[in-house]
Short mmCIF file of C-alpha atoms in Angstrom, two decimals:
data_model
loop_
_atom_site.label_atom_id
_atom_site.label_comp_id
_atom_site.label_asym_id
_atom_site.label_seq_id
_atom_site.Cartn_x
_atom_site.Cartn_y
_atom_site.Cartn_z
CA MET A 1 -122.20 -136.21 -183.03
CA VAL A 2 -120.36 -135.41 -179.80
CA LYS A 3 -122.16 -136.56 -176.68
CA ILE A 4 -121.73 -134.17 -173.78
CA PRO A 5 -121.55 -136.09 -170.49
CA ASN A 6 -124.30 -135.36 -167.97
CA TRP A 7 -121.81 -134.35 -165.28
CA LEU A 8 -120.49 -131.58 -167.55
CA ILE A 9 -123.97 -130.24 -168.25
CA TYR A 10 -124.73 -130.26 -164.52
CA ALA A 11 -121.44 -128.50 -163.73
CA LEU A 12 -122.07 -125.78 -166.32
CA VAL A 13 -125.63 -125.17 -165.10
CA CYS A 14 -124.34 -125.11 -161.52
CA SER A 15 -121.71 -122.54 -162.46
CA LEU A 16 -124.35 -120.41 -164.16
CA LEU A 17 -126.61 -120.56 -161.10
CA TYR A 18 -123.72 -119.70 -158.77
CA GLY A 19 -123.04 -116.70 -160.99
CA PHE A 20 -126.59 -115.47 -160.51
CA TRP A 21 -126.39 -116.34 -156.80
CA GLY A 22 -123.43 -114.01 -156.30
CA PHE A 23 -124.96 -111.25 -158.42
CA PHE A 24 -128.32 -111.43 -156.63
CA GLY A 25 -126.48 -111.45 -153.29
CA LYS A 26 -124.83 -108.14 -154.11
CA LEU A 27 -128.11 -106.62 -155.30
CA ALA A 28 -129.91 -107.78 -152.15
CA THR A 29 -127.24 -106.48 -149.74
CA LYS A 30 -127.39 -103.09 -151.43
CA SER A 31 -131.00 -102.81 -150.23
CA ILE A 32 -131.12 -104.73 -146.93
CA ASP A 33 -128.56 -105.93 -144.38
CA TYR A 34 -126.83 -109.29 -144.81
CA LYS A 35 -128.70 -111.00 -141.94
CA THR A 36 -132.06 -110.14 -143.47
CA VAL A 37 -130.82 -111.29 -146.88
CA PHE A 38 -129.77 -114.57 -145.27
CA VAL A 39 -133.26 -115.09 -143.81
CA TYR A 40 -134.87 -114.61 -147.21
CA GLU A 41 -132.20 -116.73 -148.91
CA THR A 42 -133.03 -119.51 -146.45
CA ILE A 43 -136.76 -119.18 -147.16
CA GLY A 44 -135.98 -119.40 -150.89
CA ALA A 45 -133.85 -122.49 -150.25
CA ILE A 46 -136.58 -124.16 -148.20
CA LEU A 47 -139.23 -123.47 -150.85
CA THR A 48 -136.92 -124.79 -153.58
CA THR A 49 -136.14 -127.89 -151.50
CA VAL A 50 -139.84 -128.58 -150.92
CA PHE A 51 -140.52 -128.21 -154.65
CA ILE A 52 -137.66 -130.54 -155.63
CA LEU A 53 -138.64 -133.16 -153.04
CA ALA A 54 -142.33 -132.96 -154.00
CA SER A 55 -141.35 -133.49 -157.65
CA SER A 56 -139.12 -136.46 -156.86
CA LYS A 57 -140.60 -139.88 -157.47
CA ASP A 58 -137.78 -141.87 -155.90
CA LEU A 59 -137.05 -139.99 -152.66
CA SER A 60 -135.54 -142.14 -149.95
CA LEU A 61 -134.31 -141.03 -146.56
CA GLU A 62 -132.41 -144.26 -146.09
CA GLY A 63 -128.68 -144.19 -145.61
CA ASN A 64 -125.84 -145.08 -143.33
CA ILE A 65 -124.63 -142.87 -140.50
CA THR A 66 -121.47 -141.83 -142.35
CA GLY A 67 -123.40 -140.55 -145.35
CA ILE A 68 -125.92 -138.79 -143.12
CA VAL A 69 -123.20 -137.05 -141.07
CA PHE A 70 -121.42 -135.83 -144.21
CA ALA A 71 -124.74 -134.67 -145.71
CA LEU A 72 -125.45 -132.68 -142.54
CA LEU A 73 -121.94 -131.20 -142.72
CA ILE A 74 -122.70 -130.04 -146.28
CA GLY A 75 -125.64 -128.09 -144.87
CA VAL A 76 -123.61 -126.62 -142.01
CA CYS A 77 -120.68 -125.59 -144.23
CA GLY A 78 -122.94 -124.21 -146.95
CA THR A 79 -125.05 -122.23 -144.51
CA VAL A 80 -122.10 -120.71 -142.66
CA ALA A 81 -120.37 -119.96 -145.98
CA SER A 82 -123.51 -118.21 -147.25
CA VAL A 83 -123.70 -115.94 -144.21
CA ILE A 84 -120.01 -115.07 -144.45
CA PHE A 85 -120.32 -114.52 -148.20
CA LEU A 86 -123.24 -112.13 -147.72
CA ARG A 87 -121.34 -110.23 -145.03
CA SER A 88 -118.37 -109.93 -147.37
CA ILE A 89 -120.30 -108.92 -150.47
CA GLU A 90 -122.36 -106.40 -148.50
CA SER A 91 -119.34 -104.14 -148.15
CA GLY A 92 -116.78 -105.48 -150.61
CA PRO A 93 -116.46 -105.13 -154.36
CA VAL A 94 -118.14 -107.92 -156.30
CA ILE A 95 -115.06 -108.77 -158.38
CA SER A 96 -112.85 -109.24 -155.31
CA VAL A 97 -115.36 -111.16 -153.21
CA ILE A 98 -116.44 -113.47 -156.04
CA SER A 99 -112.87 -114.02 -157.20
CA ILE A 100 -111.64 -114.97 -153.75
CA THR A 101 -114.63 -117.12 -152.83
CA SER A 102 -114.42 -118.90 -156.18
CA LEU A 103 -111.17 -120.48 -155.01
CA TYR A 104 -113.08 -122.92 -152.79
CA PRO A 105 -112.49 -125.80 -155.26
CA LEU A 106 -108.79 -125.64 -154.33
CA ILE A 107 -109.72 -126.74 -150.82
CA THR A 108 -111.82 -129.59 -152.23
CA VAL A 109 -109.03 -130.67 -154.59
CA PHE A 110 -106.40 -130.68 -151.84
CA LEU A 111 -108.66 -132.53 -149.40
CA SER A 112 -109.51 -135.07 -152.12
CA TYR A 113 -105.81 -135.53 -152.91
CA PHE A 114 -104.73 -136.08 -149.30
CA PHE A 115 -107.72 -137.98 -147.91
CA LEU A 116 -109.33 -139.70 -150.91
CA LYS A 117 -106.04 -140.30 -152.72
CA GLU A 118 -107.36 -138.79 -155.96
CA ALA A 119 -104.64 -138.03 -158.47
CA ILE A 120 -103.70 -134.50 -159.52
CA THR A 121 -101.82 -134.10 -162.79
CA ILE A 122 -99.19 -131.48 -163.57
CA PRO A 123 -101.56 -129.61 -165.95
CA GLN A 124 -104.18 -129.54 -163.18
CA ILE A 125 -101.64 -128.16 -160.70
CA ILE A 126 -100.71 -125.47 -163.22
CA ALA A 127 -104.42 -124.64 -163.64
CA LEU A 128 -104.83 -124.31 -159.86
CA VAL A 129 -101.82 -122.00 -159.63
CA LEU A 130 -103.17 -119.92 -162.53
CA ALA A 131 -106.52 -119.67 -160.72
CA ILE A 132 -104.74 -118.19 -157.72
CA VAL A 133 -102.84 -115.78 -159.97
CA ALA A 134 -106.11 -114.79 -161.65
CA VAL A 135 -107.68 -113.95 -158.29
CA ILE A 136 -104.67 -111.87 -157.31
CA LEU A 137 -104.84 -109.97 -160.60
CA ALA A 138 -108.62 -109.50 -160.40
CA SER A 139 -108.51 -108.24 -156.84
#
């Protein structure tokens, strides 16, 4: 029997949830303005965070300053990206907005290549180029 690695399961579930996130964002901005959507999105995020933390048996707020700074930057980048995404999807077509914003992994890959010295293979480069072509065709 083939064992599916945990990271792959997590990535697939994450992708599914991001799909719903974008879809719900469009539905919400059709009814209320993007700033109001953002407020309710934040409330939903806080409630979800409280639930996850309350369910966690091994929560620790320990860490070094580097990890804490980068964790805070995740929150800043994610929050600003959410607001900009909502502003974009409020007036733009779903296929274009989602296609363009789904290219964010390219930034991560390039940053990881240059700063973390992670390898990128030729097939992976081809896949990244094809992702860009797909966005151009979809938009």
